[in-house]
mmCIF file of C-alpha atoms in Angstrom:
data_model
loop_
_atom_site.group_PDB
_atom_site.id
_atom_site.type_symbol
_atom_site.label_atom_id
_atom_site.label_comp_id
_atom_site.label_asym_id
_atom_site.label_seq_id
_atom_site.Cartn_x
_atom_site.Cartn_y
_atom_site.Cartn_z
ATOM 1 C CA GLY A 1444 27.616 13.559 -5.223
ATOM 2 C CA TRP A 1445 25.346 15.245 -2.637
ATOM 3 C CA LEU A 1446 22.208 13.570 -4.035
ATOM 4 C CA LEU A 1447 23.427 10.007 -3.628
ATOM 5 C CA PRO A 1448 23.220 9.913 0.205
ATOM 6 C CA LEU A 1449 19.663 11.256 -0.016
ATOM 7 C CA ILE A 1450 18.454 8.309 -2.058
ATOM 8 C CA LYS A 1451 20.307 5.519 -0.259
ATOM 9 C CA GLY A 1452 18.083 2.474 -0.489
ATOM 10 C CA GLU A 1453 15.791 4.159 -3.007
ATOM 11 C CA PRO A 1454 14.380 2.416 -6.055
ATOM 12 C CA LEU A 1455 16.191 2.205 -9.359
ATOM 13 C CA LEU A 1456 14.177 5.159 -10.702
ATOM 14 C CA CYS A 1457 16.161 7.606 -8.548
ATOM 15 C CA LYS A 1458 19.462 6.057 -9.575
ATOM 16 C CA LYS A 1459 18.527 6.391 -13.262
ATOM 17 C CA ALA A 1460 17.764 10.067 -12.646
ATOM 18 C CA ILE A 1461 21.205 10.566 -11.110
ATOM 19 C CA GLY A 1462 22.679 8.946 -14.238
ATOM 20 C CA ILE A 1463 20.936 11.534 -16.427
ATOM 21 C CA LEU A 1464 22.382 14.367 -14.315
ATOM 22 C CA LYS A 1465 25.861 12.872 -14.700
ATOM 23 C CA ASP A 1466 25.365 12.583 -18.480
ATOM 24 C CA ILE A 1467 24.321 16.239 -18.675
ATOM 25 C CA LYS A 1468 27.366 17.271 -16.640
ATOM 26 C CA GLU A 1469 29.677 15.220 -18.903
ATOM 27 C CA LYS A 1470 28.346 16.976 -22.010
ATOM 28 C CA ASN A 1471 30.184 20.034 -20.658
ATOM 29 C CA ILE A 1472 27.819 22.506 -22.261
ATOM 30 C CA ASN A 1473 29.696 25.789 -22.500
ATOM 31 C CA ASN A 1474 26.835 28.236 -22.936
ATOM 32 C CA PHE A 1475 25.658 28.179 -19.323
ATOM 33 C CA GLU A 1476 25.459 31.567 -17.670
ATOM 34 C CA SER A 1477 26.229 32.392 -14.061
ATOM 35 C CA LYS A 1478 23.755 34.923 -12.696
ATOM 36 C CA LEU A 1479 21.751 35.275 -9.509
ATOM 37 C CA ILE A 1480 18.686 33.019 -9.801
ATOM 38 C CA HIS A 1481 15.726 32.354 -7.506
ATOM 39 C CA ALA A 1482 15.756 28.558 -8.075
ATOM 40 C CA ASP A 1483 12.202 27.934 -6.774
ATOM 41 C CA LEU A 1484 9.791 29.944 -8.916
ATOM 42 C CA ASN A 1485 6.381 28.406 -8.332
ATOM 43 C CA LEU A 1486 2.973 29.980 -7.687
ATOM 44 C CA ASN A 1487 3.577 30.076 -3.948
ATOM 45 C CA ASN A 1488 6.641 32.272 -4.534
ATOM 46 C CA ILE A 1489 5.251 34.654 -7.172
ATOM 47 C CA LEU A 1490 2.924 37.416 -6.022
ATOM 48 C CA TYR A 1491 1.151 40.014 -8.134
ATOM 49 C CA THR A 1492 -0.565 43.245 -7.174
ATOM 50 C CA GLU A 1493 -1.780 46.123 -9.329
ATOM 51 C CA LYS A 1494 0.393 48.518 -7.348
ATOM 52 C CA THR A 1495 3.716 46.634 -7.383
ATOM 53 C CA GLY A 1496 3.386 44.205 -10.284
ATOM 54 C CA PHE A 1497 5.137 40.865 -9.846
ATOM 55 C CA LEU A 1498 7.069 40.149 -6.661
ATOM 56 C CA PHE A 1499 9.164 37.096 -5.899
ATOM 57 C CA VAL A 1500 9.393 35.782 -2.334
ATOM 58 C CA ASP A 1501 11.149 32.939 -0.515
ATOM 59 C CA TYR A 1502 14.782 33.350 -1.494
ATOM 60 C CA GLU A 1503 16.273 30.481 0.542
ATOM 61 C CA LEU A 1504 17.445 28.601 -2.579
ATOM 62 C CA THR A 1505 18.831 31.653 -4.397
ATOM 63 C CA HIS A 1506 22.309 31.122 -5.813
ATOM 64 C CA LEU A 1507 24.462 31.759 -8.874
ATOM 65 C CA GLY A 1508 23.203 29.713 -11.785
ATOM 66 C CA ASP A 1509 21.761 29.848 -15.248
ATOM 67 C CA PRO A 1510 18.499 31.844 -15.605
ATOM 68 C CA SER A 1511 17.188 29.029 -17.800
ATOM 69 C CA PHE A 1512 16.755 27.057 -14.585
ATOM 70 C CA ASP A 1513 14.249 29.645 -13.298
ATOM 71 C CA LEU A 1514 12.394 29.557 -16.615
ATOM 72 C CA ALA A 1515 12.336 25.750 -16.556
ATOM 73 C CA THR A 1516 11.205 25.662 -12.917
ATOM 74 C CA THR A 1517 8.300 27.987 -13.666
ATOM 75 C CA SER A 1518 7.285 25.966 -16.711
ATOM 76 C CA ASN A 1519 7.448 22.668 -14.821
ATOM 77 C CA TYR A 1520 5.546 23.849 -11.745
ATOM 78 C CA LEU A 1521 2.847 25.547 -13.796
ATOM 79 C CA GLY A 1522 2.512 22.680 -16.255
ATOM 80 C CA PHE A 1523 3.089 24.852 -19.324
ATOM 81 C CA GLU A 1524 2.240 23.483 -22.752
ATOM 82 C CA ALA A 1525 4.660 24.045 -25.670
ATOM 83 C CA GLU A 1526 2.892 27.241 -26.796
ATOM 84 C CA GLN A 1527 3.103 28.718 -23.282
ATOM 85 C CA GLU A 1528 6.783 27.811 -23.071
ATOM 86 C CA GLU A 1529 7.386 29.547 -26.385
ATOM 87 C CA THR A 1530 5.655 32.670 -25.063
ATOM 88 C CA LEU A 1531 7.713 32.518 -21.842
ATOM 89 C CA LEU A 1532 11.015 32.255 -23.731
ATOM 90 C CA LYS A 1533 10.098 35.039 -26.181
ATOM 91 C CA ALA A 1534 9.149 37.298 -23.264
ATOM 92 C CA TYR A 1535 12.383 36.527 -21.405
ATOM 93 C CA TYR A 1536 14.701 37.048 -24.386
ATOM 94 C CA ASP A 1537 12.546 39.826 -25.896
ATOM 95 C CA ARG A 1538 12.932 37.989 -29.226
ATOM 96 C CA ASP A 1539 12.630 34.506 -30.655
ATOM 97 C CA PRO A 1540 15.027 32.261 -28.705
ATOM 98 C CA SER A 1541 17.887 30.596 -30.557
ATOM 99 C CA LYS A 1542 18.082 26.835 -31.048
ATOM 100 C CA GLU A 1543 20.799 26.693 -28.358
ATOM 101 C CA GLU A 1544 18.641 28.642 -25.882
ATOM 102 C CA ILE A 1545 15.716 26.274 -26.467
ATOM 103 C CA GLU A 1546 17.984 23.244 -26.013
ATOM 104 C CA LYS A 1547 19.377 24.707 -22.793
ATOM 105 C CA PHE A 1548 15.819 25.355 -21.531
ATOM 106 C CA GLU A 1549 14.880 21.716 -22.272
ATOM 107 C CA ILE A 1550 17.965 20.466 -20.398
ATOM 108 C CA PHE A 1551 17.089 22.589 -17.381
ATOM 109 C CA LYS A 1552 13.480 21.365 -17.440
ATOM 110 C CA LYS A 1553 14.817 17.834 -17.067
ATOM 111 C CA VAL A 1554 17.358 18.885 -14.405
ATOM 112 C CA HIS A 1555 14.611 20.617 -12.425
ATOM 113 C CA MET A 1556 12.276 17.608 -12.677
ATOM 114 C CA ILE A 1557 15.001 15.362 -11.274
ATOM 115 C CA TYR A 1558 15.902 17.876 -8.563
ATOM 116 C CA ALA A 1559 12.247 18.366 -7.569
ATOM 117 C CA GLY A 1560 11.490 14.652 -7.732
ATOM 118 C CA ILE A 1561 14.342 13.619 -5.494
ATOM 119 C CA GLY A 1562 13.650 16.611 -3.224
ATOM 120 C CA CYS A 1563 10.029 15.515 -2.708
ATOM 121 C CA ILE A 1564 11.071 11.939 -1.974
ATOM 122 C CA TYR A 1565 13.714 13.175 0.476
ATOM 123 C CA ALA A 1566 11.125 15.437 2.173
ATOM 124 C CA ALA A 1567 8.835 12.414 2.547
ATOM 125 C CA GLN A 1568 11.681 10.475 4.207
ATOM 126 C CA LYS A 1569 12.353 13.392 6.523
ATOM 127 C CA ILE A 1570 8.683 13.612 7.554
ATOM 128 C CA ALA A 1571 8.642 9.896 8.373
ATOM 129 C CA ILE A 1572 11.791 10.217 10.500
ATOM 130 C CA GLU A 1573 10.670 13.395 12.305
ATOM 131 C CA ASN A 1574 7.258 11.916 13.097
ATOM 132 C CA SER A 1575 8.773 8.567 14.081
ATOM 133 C CA THR A 1576 6.368 6.836 11.736
ATOM 134 C CA ASN A 1577 7.035 3.659 9.856
ATOM 135 C CA HIS A 1578 6.115 4.610 6.306
ATOM 136 C CA SER A 1579 7.076 2.363 3.461
ATOM 137 C CA PHE A 1580 8.056 3.571 0.051
ATOM 138 C CA LEU A 1581 5.683 3.197 -2.828
ATOM 139 C CA THR A 1582 5.758 -0.159 -4.533
ATOM 140 C CA GLU A 1583 6.704 -0.467 -8.192
ATOM 141 C CA ILE A 1584 3.016 -1.041 -9.013
ATOM 142 C CA GLU A 1585 2.007 2.137 -7.136
ATOM 143 C CA ILE A 1586 4.747 4.120 -8.893
ATOM 144 C CA ASN A 1587 3.582 2.838 -12.285
ATOM 145 C CA GLU A 1588 0.031 4.008 -11.510
ATOM 146 C CA ILE A 1589 1.043 7.606 -10.777
ATOM 147 C CA PRO A 1590 -0.478 9.852 -13.467
ATOM 148 C CA SER A 1591 1.663 12.018 -15.725
ATOM 149 C CA LEU A 1592 3.041 15.184 -14.183
ATOM 150 C CA LYS A 1593 0.608 17.412 -16.103
ATOM 151 C CA ASN A 1594 -2.374 15.290 -15.026
ATOM 152 C CA TYR A 1595 -1.032 15.185 -11.479
ATOM 153 C CA GLN A 1596 -0.725 18.986 -11.401
ATOM 154 C CA LYS A 1597 -4.374 19.380 -12.447
ATOM 155 C CA THR A 1598 -5.382 17.673 -9.189
ATOM 156 C CA LEU A 1599 -3.032 19.639 -6.934
ATOM 157 C CA GLY A 1600 -4.331 21.754 -4.137
ATOM 158 C CA ASN A 1601 -1.488 23.260 -2.168
ATOM 159 C CA LEU A 1602 1.826 22.358 -3.745
ATOM 160 C CA PHE A 1603 3.357 22.106 -0.284
ATOM 161 C CA THR A 1604 1.037 19.631 1.394
ATOM 162 C CA PHE A 1605 3.408 17.910 3.767
ATOM 163 C CA ASP A 1606 1.985 14.427 3.567
ATOM 164 C CA PHE A 1607 4.287 11.448 3.203
ATOM 165 C CA LYS A 1608 2.444 9.633 0.403
ATOM 166 C CA TYR A 1609 1.600 12.862 -1.456
ATOM 167 C CA LEU A 1610 5.218 14.019 -1.513
ATOM 168 C CA GLN A 1611 6.412 10.607 -2.648
ATOM 169 C CA SER A 1612 3.852 10.455 -5.453
ATOM 170 C CA TYR A 1613 4.624 13.981 -6.630
ATOM 171 C CA GLY A 1614 8.345 13.234 -6.539
ATOM 172 C CA TYR A 1615 7.932 10.114 -8.630
ATOM 173 C CA ALA A 1616 5.709 11.987 -11.107
ATOM 174 C CA PHE A 1617 8.604 14.439 -11.636
ATOM 175 C CA LEU A 1618 11.134 11.614 -12.011
ATOM 176 C CA LYS A 1619 8.972 9.628 -14.429
ATOM 177 C CA GLU A 1620 8.498 12.738 -16.559
ATOM 178 C CA ALA A 1621 12.238 13.481 -16.598
ATOM 179 C CA LEU A 1622 13.025 9.891 -17.569
ATOM 180 C CA GLY A 1623 10.363 9.793 -20.297
ATOM 181 C CA LEU A 1624 8.477 6.905 -18.692
ATOM 182 C CA TYR A 1625 4.970 8.008 -19.649
ATOM 183 C CA ASP A 1626 3.020 6.778 -22.656
ATOM 184 C CA THR A 1627 2.378 10.085 -24.420
ATOM 185 C CA ASN A 1628 -0.812 8.712 -25.978
ATOM 186 C CA THR A 1629 -2.500 7.793 -22.702
ATOM 187 C CA ASP A 1630 -0.962 10.116 -20.110
ATOM 188 C CA LYS A 1631 -1.681 13.559 -21.558
#
């Protein structure tokens, strides 16, 4: 319920995404774990040095949840291909993942895409309000022209560029990916 006030007046795309989250919740999947997770593993929050190895920073979203969400977040933000995802899951489980673990990972990829998409759109709204600017939301034509998430990520500079149009576009790229709205033959 907390997402609905954030997208008040938003296009149908956001409402469809909320519907997917409700469907996932209704499936009542019983193999979810409850462990401490970071919940925002992207390149800006993962550091590596020879001396210390990998370090995670920026723990403001940390909470109890399923570790598959962290794996999915990393895969989504880094634009992993299927082979890279397989390597990630094998490294995490220290074995070949089960069918159920792969399915759970795929669910959390979709959940993260929706979460990130709506979060970016909300951040764009917040920027417009804080700067007292009159920004309009992207039109349906502009949304349809947004490249696939993987193509969009190839053009990214700083993931956290706080620009109204950029955040909106990135958010819609996540939502379109989660909803399967890309032509896989032309948007690779």
